[in-house]
Short mmCIF file of N, CA, C and O in Angstrom, two decimals:
data_model
loop_
_atom_site.label_atom_id
_atom_site.label_comp_id
_atom_site.label_asym_id
_atom_site.label_seq_id
_atom_site.Cartn_x
_atom_site.Cartn_y
_atom_site.Cartn_z
N MET A 42 -12.51 50.47 86.40
CA MET A 42 -12.78 51.50 85.40
C MET A 42 -12.21 51.07 84.06
O MET A 42 -11.09 50.60 83.97
N GLN A 43 -13.01 51.24 83.04
CA GLN A 43 -12.57 50.88 81.69
C GLN A 43 -11.62 51.94 81.15
O GLN A 43 -11.87 53.13 81.26
N THR A 44 -10.52 51.50 80.57
CA THR A 44 -9.57 52.40 79.95
C THR A 44 -10.13 52.86 78.61
O THR A 44 -10.58 52.03 77.81
N PRO A 45 -10.11 54.17 78.34
CA PRO A 45 -10.61 54.64 77.05
C PRO A 45 -9.79 54.05 75.90
O PRO A 45 -8.58 53.87 76.03
N THR A 46 -10.46 53.75 74.82
CA THR A 46 -9.77 53.27 73.63
C THR A 46 -9.49 54.46 72.72
O THR A 46 -10.15 55.49 72.82
N ALA A 47 -8.53 54.30 71.86
CA ALA A 47 -8.14 55.40 70.98
C ALA A 47 -9.11 55.59 69.82
O ALA A 47 -9.17 56.66 69.25
N ILE A 48 -9.85 54.54 69.47
CA ILE A 48 -10.79 54.65 68.35
C ILE A 48 -12.19 54.64 68.94
O ILE A 48 -12.80 53.59 69.13
N GLU A 49 -12.68 55.81 69.26
CA GLU A 49 -14.01 55.97 69.84
C GLU A 49 -14.44 57.41 69.64
O GLU A 49 -13.67 58.24 69.16
N ALA A 50 -15.64 57.71 70.05
CA ALA A 50 -16.11 59.09 69.99
C ALA A 50 -15.23 59.96 70.90
O ALA A 50 -14.68 59.47 71.88
N PRO A 51 -15.07 61.22 70.55
CA PRO A 51 -14.23 62.10 71.38
C PRO A 51 -14.69 62.14 72.83
O PRO A 51 -15.87 62.03 73.13
N ARG A 52 -13.75 62.31 73.74
CA ARG A 52 -14.04 62.45 75.16
C ARG A 52 -13.73 63.86 75.67
O ARG A 52 -14.06 64.20 76.79
N ILE A 53 -13.05 64.64 74.88
CA ILE A 53 -12.68 66.00 75.28
C ILE A 53 -13.53 66.99 74.49
O ILE A 53 -13.57 66.94 73.26
N PHE A 54 -14.20 67.87 75.20
CA PHE A 54 -15.08 68.84 74.59
C PHE A 54 -14.72 70.24 75.09
O PHE A 54 -15.03 70.58 76.23
N PRO A 55 -14.09 71.04 74.27
CA PRO A 55 -13.84 72.42 74.69
C PRO A 55 -15.17 73.10 75.02
O PRO A 55 -16.17 72.91 74.32
N ALA A 56 -15.18 73.86 76.09
CA ALA A 56 -16.39 74.56 76.51
C ALA A 56 -16.08 76.05 76.56
O ALA A 56 -15.07 76.46 77.14
N MET A 57 -16.94 76.84 75.95
CA MET A 57 -16.71 78.28 75.84
C MET A 57 -17.92 79.03 76.34
O MET A 57 -19.05 78.58 76.19
N ARG A 58 -17.67 80.18 76.92
CA ARG A 58 -18.72 81.11 77.33
C ARG A 58 -18.61 82.34 76.45
O ARG A 58 -17.51 82.85 76.18
N PHE A 59 -19.77 82.82 75.99
CA PHE A 59 -19.82 83.98 75.12
C PHE A 59 -20.68 85.08 75.74
O PHE A 59 -21.58 84.79 76.53
N ARG A 60 -20.42 86.31 75.35
CA ARG A 60 -21.28 87.42 75.77
C ARG A 60 -22.66 87.29 75.12
O ARG A 60 -23.66 87.63 75.72
N ASN A 61 -22.70 86.79 73.86
CA ASN A 61 -23.95 86.61 73.13
C ASN A 61 -23.87 85.26 72.41
O ASN A 61 -23.50 85.18 71.24
N ALA A 62 -24.20 84.19 73.13
CA ALA A 62 -24.03 82.84 72.59
C ALA A 62 -24.92 82.59 71.37
O ALA A 62 -24.49 81.95 70.41
N ALA A 63 -26.15 83.08 71.37
CA ALA A 63 -27.04 82.84 70.23
C ALA A 63 -26.43 83.40 68.95
O ALA A 63 -26.42 82.74 67.90
N ARG A 64 -25.91 84.63 69.04
CA ARG A 64 -25.27 85.25 67.88
C ARG A 64 -24.01 84.48 67.48
O ARG A 64 -23.76 84.25 66.30
N MET A 65 -23.21 84.07 68.45
CA MET A 65 -21.98 83.34 68.15
C MET A 65 -22.26 81.97 67.56
O MET A 65 -21.53 81.51 66.67
N ILE A 66 -23.31 81.30 68.02
CA ILE A 66 -23.66 80.00 67.44
C ILE A 66 -23.98 80.16 65.96
O ILE A 66 -23.46 79.42 65.12
N ASP A 67 -24.81 81.14 65.63
CA ASP A 67 -25.13 81.39 64.22
C ASP A 67 -23.87 81.72 63.44
O ASP A 67 -23.67 81.23 62.32
N TRP A 68 -23.00 82.55 64.02
CA TRP A 68 -21.79 82.97 63.32
C TRP A 68 -20.84 81.80 63.12
O TRP A 68 -20.26 81.64 62.03
N LEU A 69 -20.65 80.96 64.13
CA LEU A 69 -19.75 79.81 64.00
C LEU A 69 -20.24 78.83 62.94
O LEU A 69 -19.44 78.25 62.21
N CYS A 70 -21.54 78.68 62.83
CA CYS A 70 -22.10 77.81 61.78
C CYS A 70 -21.85 78.41 60.40
O CYS A 70 -21.43 77.71 59.47
N GLU A 71 -22.06 79.73 60.28
CA GLU A 71 -21.85 80.40 58.99
C GLU A 71 -20.36 80.48 58.63
O GLU A 71 -19.97 80.15 57.51
N ALA A 72 -19.54 80.90 59.58
CA ALA A 72 -18.14 81.18 59.27
C ALA A 72 -17.29 79.94 59.14
O ALA A 72 -16.42 79.87 58.26
N PHE A 73 -17.48 78.97 60.01
CA PHE A 73 -16.58 77.83 60.07
C PHE A 73 -17.24 76.50 59.69
O PHE A 73 -16.56 75.50 59.56
N GLY A 74 -18.55 76.48 59.53
CA GLY A 74 -19.23 75.26 59.13
C GLY A 74 -19.63 74.34 60.27
O GLY A 74 -19.89 73.16 60.05
N PHE A 75 -19.70 74.86 61.49
CA PHE A 75 -20.23 74.06 62.59
C PHE A 75 -21.70 73.75 62.33
O PHE A 75 -22.37 74.47 61.58
N THR A 76 -22.21 72.72 62.96
CA THR A 76 -23.62 72.36 62.90
C THR A 76 -24.17 72.36 64.32
O THR A 76 -23.56 71.79 65.23
N LEU A 77 -25.34 72.99 64.48
CA LEU A 77 -25.97 73.00 65.79
C LEU A 77 -26.47 71.60 66.12
O LEU A 77 -27.27 71.03 65.37
N HIS A 78 -25.99 71.03 67.19
CA HIS A 78 -26.38 69.69 67.62
C HIS A 78 -27.48 69.76 68.68
O HIS A 78 -28.40 68.97 68.66
N ALA A 79 -27.35 70.71 69.61
CA ALA A 79 -28.36 70.88 70.66
C ALA A 79 -28.25 72.29 71.21
O ALA A 79 -27.16 72.87 71.25
N LYS A 80 -29.39 72.84 71.63
CA LYS A 80 -29.39 74.16 72.28
C LYS A 80 -30.49 74.17 73.33
O LYS A 80 -31.65 73.88 73.02
N TYR A 81 -30.11 74.49 74.56
CA TYR A 81 -31.05 74.53 75.68
C TYR A 81 -31.09 75.95 76.22
O TYR A 81 -30.05 76.51 76.57
N MET A 82 -32.28 76.49 76.27
CA MET A 82 -32.47 77.87 76.68
C MET A 82 -32.96 77.95 78.12
O MET A 82 -33.66 77.06 78.60
N ASP A 83 -32.61 79.03 78.77
CA ASP A 83 -33.13 79.40 80.09
C ASP A 83 -33.67 80.82 79.90
O ASP A 83 -32.93 81.79 80.06
N GLY A 84 -34.92 80.91 79.47
CA GLY A 84 -35.47 82.20 79.07
C GLY A 84 -34.79 82.66 77.81
O GLY A 84 -34.76 81.95 76.80
N ASP A 85 -34.19 83.84 77.84
CA ASP A 85 -33.47 84.39 76.68
C ASP A 85 -32.00 84.02 76.66
O ASP A 85 -31.25 84.44 75.80
N THR A 86 -31.56 83.23 77.65
CA THR A 86 -30.16 82.87 77.80
C THR A 86 -29.89 81.47 77.24
O THR A 86 -30.67 80.55 77.49
N VAL A 87 -28.81 81.33 76.48
CA VAL A 87 -28.38 80.00 76.04
C VAL A 87 -27.69 79.36 77.25
O VAL A 87 -26.57 79.73 77.60
N ALA A 88 -28.39 78.41 77.88
CA ALA A 88 -27.83 77.75 79.05
C ALA A 88 -26.73 76.77 78.64
O ALA A 88 -25.71 76.64 79.31
N HIS A 89 -26.94 76.07 77.53
CA HIS A 89 -25.97 75.08 77.05
C HIS A 89 -26.29 74.79 75.59
O HIS A 89 -27.43 74.63 75.21
N ALA A 90 -25.22 74.73 74.79
CA ALA A 90 -25.37 74.34 73.39
C ALA A 90 -24.22 73.44 73.01
O ALA A 90 -23.14 73.49 73.62
N GLN A 91 -24.44 72.62 72.03
CA GLN A 91 -23.42 71.72 71.47
C GLN A 91 -23.37 71.95 69.97
O GLN A 91 -24.39 71.88 69.30
N LEU A 92 -22.17 72.24 69.48
CA LEU A 92 -21.96 72.43 68.05
C LEU A 92 -21.02 71.34 67.56
O LEU A 92 -19.98 71.10 68.17
N SER A 93 -21.39 70.69 66.47
CA SER A 93 -20.54 69.62 65.96
C SER A 93 -19.73 70.11 64.76
O SER A 93 -20.12 71.01 64.03
N PHE A 94 -18.57 69.46 64.61
CA PHE A 94 -17.68 69.70 63.48
C PHE A 94 -17.09 68.33 63.17
O PHE A 94 -16.18 67.88 63.88
N GLY A 95 -17.62 67.65 62.17
CA GLY A 95 -17.21 66.27 61.92
C GLY A 95 -17.54 65.43 63.13
O GLY A 95 -18.65 65.47 63.64
N SER A 96 -16.56 64.69 63.63
CA SER A 96 -16.78 63.82 64.79
C SER A 96 -16.54 64.52 66.11
O SER A 96 -16.66 63.90 67.17
N ALA A 97 -16.21 65.80 66.09
CA ALA A 97 -15.90 66.55 67.30
C ALA A 97 -17.03 67.51 67.65
O ALA A 97 -17.87 67.83 66.81
N MET A 98 -17.02 67.97 68.89
CA MET A 98 -18.00 68.96 69.33
C MET A 98 -17.34 69.97 70.27
O MET A 98 -16.36 69.66 70.93
N ILE A 99 -17.93 71.15 70.30
CA ILE A 99 -17.65 72.11 71.35
C ILE A 99 -18.95 72.34 72.10
O ILE A 99 -20.03 72.11 71.57
N MET A 100 -18.81 72.75 73.34
CA MET A 100 -19.97 73.13 74.14
C MET A 100 -19.86 74.62 74.41
O MET A 100 -18.75 75.15 74.53
N CYS A 101 -20.99 75.29 74.48
CA CYS A 101 -20.94 76.73 74.73
C CYS A 101 -22.23 77.20 75.36
O CYS A 101 -23.22 76.47 75.42
N GLY A 102 -22.20 78.42 75.80
CA GLY A 102 -23.38 79.05 76.37
C GLY A 102 -23.07 80.49 76.70
O GLY A 102 -21.94 80.96 76.53
N ASP A 103 -24.10 81.20 77.15
CA ASP A 103 -23.90 82.58 77.56
C ASP A 103 -23.17 82.64 78.88
O ASP A 103 -23.34 81.77 79.74
N MET A 104 -22.35 83.69 79.06
CA MET A 104 -21.74 83.90 80.36
C MET A 104 -22.88 84.17 81.35
O MET A 104 -23.90 84.76 81.00
N ARG A 105 -22.71 83.65 82.55
CA ARG A 105 -23.74 83.83 83.56
C ARG A 105 -23.10 84.14 84.90
O ARG A 105 -21.96 83.75 85.17
N ASP A 106 -23.85 84.82 85.71
CA ASP A 106 -23.39 85.19 87.04
C ASP A 106 -23.77 84.07 88.02
O ASP A 106 -24.79 84.14 88.70
N ASN A 107 -22.96 83.00 88.00
CA ASN A 107 -23.18 81.88 88.91
C ASN A 107 -21.81 81.31 89.29
O ASN A 107 -20.78 81.83 88.88
N ALA A 108 -21.80 80.26 90.07
CA ALA A 108 -20.53 79.70 90.57
C ALA A 108 -19.64 79.25 89.41
O ALA A 108 -18.43 79.51 89.43
N TYR A 109 -20.19 78.58 88.42
CA TYR A 109 -19.38 78.12 87.30
C TYR A 109 -18.87 79.31 86.49
O TYR A 109 -17.71 79.35 86.08
N GLY A 110 -19.71 80.30 86.29
CA GLY A 110 -19.29 81.50 85.58
C GLY A 110 -18.15 82.21 86.30
O GLY A 110 -17.22 82.71 85.67
N ASP A 111 -18.22 82.23 87.64
CA ASP A 111 -17.13 82.83 88.41
C ASP A 111 -15.84 82.03 88.23
O ASP A 111 -14.75 82.61 88.15
N LEU A 112 -15.95 80.72 88.19
CA LEU A 112 -14.78 79.86 88.04
C LEU A 112 -14.13 80.04 86.67
O LEU A 112 -12.92 80.18 86.55
N VAL A 113 -14.94 80.03 85.62
CA VAL A 113 -14.44 80.12 84.25
C VAL A 113 -13.99 81.54 83.92
O VAL A 113 -12.99 81.73 83.23
N GLY A 114 -14.69 82.51 84.41
CA GLY A 114 -14.38 83.90 84.09
C GLY A 114 -15.19 84.39 82.90
O GLY A 114 -15.75 83.60 82.14
N ALA A 115 -15.25 85.67 82.76
CA ALA A 115 -16.02 86.29 81.69
C ALA A 115 -15.21 86.37 80.41
O ALA A 115 -14.00 86.59 80.45
N PRO A 116 -15.87 86.20 79.27
CA PRO A 116 -15.17 86.43 78.01
C PRO A 116 -14.85 87.92 77.89
O PRO A 116 -15.73 88.75 78.02
N ASP A 117 -13.58 88.23 77.69
CA ASP A 117 -13.20 89.63 77.69
C ASP A 117 -12.39 90.04 76.47
O ASP A 117 -11.96 91.18 76.37
N GLY A 118 -12.16 89.11 75.54
CA GLY A 118 -11.40 89.45 74.34
C GLY A 118 -9.92 89.66 74.59
O GLY A 118 -9.21 90.08 73.69
N ALA A 119 -9.46 89.37 75.81
CA ALA A 119 -8.06 89.62 76.14
C ALA A 119 -7.14 88.47 75.76
O ALA A 119 -5.96 88.52 76.01
N GLY A 120 -7.68 87.43 75.18
CA GLY A 120 -6.85 86.31 74.75
C GLY A 120 -6.84 85.18 75.74
O GLY A 120 -7.57 85.19 76.73
N GLY A 121 -6.03 84.19 75.46
CA GLY A 121 -5.95 83.02 76.32
C GLY A 121 -6.90 81.92 75.91
O GLY A 121 -6.85 80.83 76.46
N ARG A 122 -7.75 82.20 74.97
CA ARG A 122 -8.69 81.19 74.52
C ARG A 122 -8.41 80.89 73.05
O ARG A 122 -8.50 81.77 72.20
N SER A 123 -8.08 79.65 72.77
CA SER A 123 -7.71 79.26 71.42
C SER A 123 -8.07 77.81 71.17
O SER A 123 -7.92 76.97 72.07
N LEU A 124 -8.55 77.51 69.98
CA LEU A 124 -8.84 76.15 69.58
C LEU A 124 -8.14 75.87 68.25
O LEU A 124 -8.04 76.75 67.40
N TYR A 125 -7.69 74.63 68.09
CA TYR A 125 -7.14 74.17 66.82
C TYR A 125 -8.08 73.09 66.30
O TYR A 125 -8.45 72.18 67.04
N ILE A 126 -8.45 73.20 65.02
CA ILE A 126 -9.36 72.24 64.40
C ILE A 126 -8.76 71.77 63.09
O ILE A 126 -8.36 72.58 62.25
N ALA A 127 -8.69 70.45 62.93
CA ALA A 127 -8.15 69.86 61.71
C ALA A 127 -9.20 69.88 60.61
O ALA A 127 -10.35 69.50 60.83
N VAL A 128 -8.79 70.34 59.44
CA VAL A 128 -9.67 70.40 58.27
C VAL A 128 -8.92 69.90 57.05
O VAL A 128 -7.69 69.85 57.04
N ASP A 129 -9.66 69.54 56.02
CA ASP A 129 -9.05 69.08 54.78
C ASP A 129 -8.65 70.24 53.87
O ASP A 129 -7.64 70.17 53.18
N ASP A 130 -9.47 71.30 53.82
CA ASP A 130 -9.25 72.39 52.87
C ASP A 130 -9.18 73.73 53.62
O ASP A 130 -10.20 74.38 53.85
N VAL A 131 -7.98 74.11 53.99
CA VAL A 131 -7.75 75.34 54.75
C VAL A 131 -8.15 76.57 53.94
O VAL A 131 -8.74 77.52 54.47
N ASP A 132 -7.88 76.57 52.65
CA ASP A 132 -8.18 77.74 51.83
C ASP A 132 -9.68 77.98 51.73
O ASP A 132 -10.13 79.13 51.82
N ALA A 133 -10.46 76.92 51.57
CA ALA A 133 -11.92 77.07 51.52
C ALA A 133 -12.45 77.57 52.86
O ALA A 133 -13.32 78.44 52.91
N LEU A 134 -11.92 77.02 53.95
CA LEU A 134 -12.34 77.46 55.28
C LEU A 134 -11.98 78.93 55.49
O LEU A 134 -12.79 79.71 55.99
N SER A 135 -10.79 79.34 55.08
CA SER A 135 -10.36 80.72 55.23
C SER A 135 -11.27 81.67 54.46
O SER A 135 -11.67 82.73 54.99
N ALA A 136 -11.61 81.32 53.24
CA ALA A 136 -12.49 82.16 52.43
C ALA A 136 -13.88 82.25 53.06
O ALA A 136 -14.47 83.34 53.12
N ARG A 137 -14.39 81.15 53.55
CA ARG A 137 -15.71 81.13 54.19
C ARG A 137 -15.70 82.01 55.44
O ARG A 137 -16.61 82.80 55.67
N ALA A 138 -14.65 81.87 56.25
CA ALA A 138 -14.54 82.64 57.49
C ALA A 138 -14.43 84.14 57.19
O ALA A 138 -15.09 84.96 57.84
N ALA A 139 -13.61 84.50 56.22
CA ALA A 139 -13.44 85.91 55.86
C ALA A 139 -14.76 86.50 55.36
O ALA A 139 -15.12 87.62 55.72
N LYS A 140 -15.49 85.73 54.56
CA LYS A 140 -16.79 86.19 54.05
C LYS A 140 -17.76 86.47 55.19
O LYS A 140 -18.56 87.40 55.12
N ALA A 141 -17.68 85.68 56.26
CA ALA A 141 -18.57 85.86 57.41
C ALA A 141 -18.07 86.93 58.36
O ALA A 141 -18.72 87.22 59.36
N GLY A 142 -16.92 87.53 58.07
CA GLY A 142 -16.43 88.63 58.89
C GLY A 142 -15.35 88.27 59.89
O GLY A 142 -14.99 89.09 60.73
N ALA A 143 -14.81 87.05 59.81
CA ALA A 143 -13.71 86.68 60.71
C ALA A 143 -12.50 87.54 60.36
O ALA A 143 -12.24 87.83 59.19
N GLU A 144 -11.77 87.93 61.38
CA GLU A 144 -10.49 88.61 61.15
C GLU A 144 -9.45 87.53 60.87
O GLU A 144 -9.19 86.68 61.73
N ILE A 145 -8.89 87.52 59.68
CA ILE A 145 -7.84 86.56 59.36
C ILE A 145 -6.54 87.12 59.93
O ILE A 145 -6.00 88.10 59.42
N VAL A 146 -6.07 86.51 61.00
CA VAL A 146 -4.89 86.99 61.70
C VAL A 146 -3.62 86.54 60.98
O VAL A 146 -2.65 87.30 60.89
N GLU A 147 -3.65 85.33 60.43
CA GLU A 147 -2.49 84.82 59.70
C GLU A 147 -2.94 83.73 58.74
O GLU A 147 -3.74 82.87 59.08
N GLY A 148 -2.39 83.79 57.54
CA GLY A 148 -2.58 82.68 56.61
C GLY A 148 -3.61 82.95 55.55
O GLY A 148 -4.12 84.05 55.44
N PRO A 149 -3.86 81.88 54.83
CA PRO A 149 -3.29 80.54 54.97
C PRO A 149 -1.78 80.51 54.68
O PRO A 149 -1.31 81.21 53.80
N VAL A 150 -1.10 79.69 55.48
CA VAL A 150 0.35 79.56 55.36
C VAL A 150 0.75 78.09 55.47
O VAL A 150 0.04 77.28 56.04
N GLU A 151 1.93 77.80 54.90
CA GLU A 151 2.52 76.48 55.03
C GLU A 151 3.45 76.49 56.23
O GLU A 151 4.31 77.36 56.34
N ARG A 152 3.30 75.53 57.13
CA ARG A 152 4.17 75.43 58.30
C ARG A 152 5.33 74.50 58.00
O ARG A 152 5.22 73.60 57.17
N ASP A 153 6.44 74.67 58.72
CA ASP A 153 7.61 73.83 58.46
C ASP A 153 7.39 72.38 58.88
O ASP A 153 8.15 71.51 58.48
N TYR A 154 6.34 72.10 59.63
CA TYR A 154 6.03 70.71 60.00
C TYR A 154 5.00 70.08 59.07
O TYR A 154 4.48 69.01 59.35
N GLY A 155 4.71 70.75 57.94
CA GLY A 155 3.90 70.15 56.90
C GLY A 155 2.42 70.49 56.92
O GLY A 155 1.67 70.00 56.08
N SER A 156 1.99 71.31 57.81
CA SER A 156 0.58 71.67 57.89
C SER A 156 0.32 72.97 57.15
O SER A 156 1.16 73.88 57.13
N ARG A 157 -0.82 73.07 56.52
CA ARG A 157 -1.29 74.34 55.94
C ARG A 157 -2.32 74.88 56.94
O ARG A 157 -3.25 74.17 57.31
N GLU A 158 -2.15 76.14 57.38
CA GLU A 158 -2.98 76.65 58.46
C GLU A 158 -3.45 78.08 58.23
O GLU A 158 -2.82 78.84 57.50
N VAL A 159 -4.54 78.41 58.90
CA VAL A 159 -5.04 79.77 58.95
C VAL A 159 -5.45 80.05 60.40
O VAL A 159 -5.91 79.14 61.09
N ILE A 160 -5.22 81.27 60.84
CA ILE A 160 -5.61 81.68 62.19
C ILE A 160 -6.61 82.83 62.06
O ILE A 160 -6.34 83.82 61.37
N CYS A 161 -7.76 82.68 62.74
CA CYS A 161 -8.83 83.66 62.67
C CYS A 161 -9.20 84.14 64.07
O CYS A 161 -9.01 83.42 65.05
N ARG A 162 -9.78 85.34 64.13
CA ARG A 162 -10.34 85.86 65.38
C ARG A 162 -11.84 86.04 65.17
O ARG A 162 -12.27 86.62 64.17
N ASP A 163 -12.64 85.51 66.11
CA ASP A 163 -14.09 85.64 66.01
C ASP A 163 -14.55 86.99 66.54
O ASP A 163 -13.75 87.76 67.09
N PRO A 164 -15.84 87.33 66.39
CA PRO A 164 -16.32 88.64 66.84
C PRO A 164 -16.16 88.91 68.33
O PRO A 164 -16.21 90.06 68.75
N GLU A 165 -15.96 87.86 69.15
CA GLU A 165 -15.77 88.07 70.58
C GLU A 165 -14.31 87.98 71.00
O GLU A 165 -13.98 88.00 72.17
N GLY A 166 -13.40 87.89 70.02
CA GLY A 166 -11.97 87.95 70.31
C GLY A 166 -11.27 86.62 70.49
O GLY A 166 -10.06 86.59 70.73
N ASN A 167 -11.99 85.50 70.37
CA ASN A 167 -11.37 84.18 70.51
C ASN A 167 -10.56 83.84 69.26
O ASN A 167 -10.92 84.23 68.15
N ILE A 168 -9.49 83.09 69.45
CA ILE A 168 -8.63 82.69 68.34
C ILE A 168 -8.99 81.26 67.92
O ILE A 168 -9.07 80.35 68.75
N TRP A 169 -9.17 81.08 66.62
CA TRP A 169 -9.48 79.78 66.03
C TRP A 169 -8.40 79.48 65.00
O TRP A 169 -8.20 80.25 64.07
N SER A 170 -7.72 78.35 65.17
CA SER A 170 -6.71 77.91 64.21
C SER A 170 -7.24 76.68 63.49
O SER A 170 -7.76 75.76 64.13
N PHE A 171 -7.09 76.67 62.19
CA PHE A 171 -7.51 75.54 61.37
C PHE A 171 -6.31 75.10 60.55
O PHE A 171 -5.58 75.94 60.02
N GLY A 172 -6.11 73.79 60.47
CA GLY A 172 -4.96 73.31 59.71
C GLY A 172 -5.12 71.88 59.25
O GLY A 172 -6.03 71.16 59.68
N THR A 173 -4.21 71.49 58.38
CA THR A 173 -4.24 70.13 57.85
C THR A 173 -3.52 69.14 58.76
O THR A 173 -3.62 67.93 58.54
N TYR A 174 -2.77 69.63 59.76
CA TYR A 174 -2.15 68.73 60.74
C TYR A 174 -3.26 68.10 61.56
O TYR A 174 -4.07 68.79 62.17
N TRP A 175 -3.31 66.75 61.56
CA TRP A 175 -4.43 66.05 62.18
C TRP A 175 -3.90 64.81 62.89
O TRP A 175 -3.97 63.69 62.38
N PRO A 176 -3.34 64.97 64.08
CA PRO A 176 -2.86 63.80 64.81
C PRO A 176 -4.05 62.94 65.24
O PRO A 176 -5.12 63.45 65.55
N LYS A 177 -3.82 61.64 65.24
CA LYS A 177 -4.88 60.70 65.63
C LYS A 177 -4.40 59.87 66.81
O LYS A 177 -3.28 59.35 66.80
N ALA A 178 -5.24 59.75 67.81
CA ALA A 178 -4.87 59.09 69.05
C ALA A 178 -4.46 57.63 68.83
O ALA A 178 -3.66 57.09 69.58
N HIS A 179 -5.01 57.00 67.81
CA HIS A 179 -4.72 55.58 67.58
C HIS A 179 -3.49 55.36 66.69
O HIS A 179 -3.16 54.23 66.38
N GLU A 180 -2.82 56.44 66.29
CA GLU A 180 -1.62 56.33 65.47
C GLU A 180 -0.42 56.89 66.23
O GLU A 180 -0.56 57.82 67.02
N PRO A 181 0.78 56.33 66.00
CA PRO A 181 1.97 56.89 66.67
C PRO A 181 2.23 58.31 66.22
O PRO A 181 1.93 58.69 65.09
N ALA A 182 2.81 59.11 67.10
CA ALA A 182 3.18 60.47 66.75
C ALA A 182 4.32 60.46 65.74
O ALA A 182 5.18 59.57 65.80
N GLU A 183 4.31 61.43 64.87
CA GLU A 183 5.38 61.51 63.86
C GLU A 183 6.58 62.24 64.39
O GLU A 183 6.54 63.07 65.20
#
């Protein structure tokens, strides 16, 4: 087996289930600047979608009553789901997100470790953190 290299396309893809994936895909593109990379439908249901953000992607789809849906659980807004995304301009992202209706939970703020960050809640209750802290796998940790 080949060992992954540190300078390559991402290998980790957060996967999320939404109550209304089509609506959330549009909202994530408007609020945070994601780009729709692929969307596969099963009738009126988003079976699988990929949204890109720079060199990274998330995968998402509608919650479904199947074995995988049972394993992952239903989106319930009760927390436990959070993503951190590195950005260059936290203030611009915060303004864009607020304009699209994101609840700005905190920030933008300066952290004691040197990052400027904002924390938002999406319409389905998920927490999204954006900041200037951007560790890179091919560089030593600070």
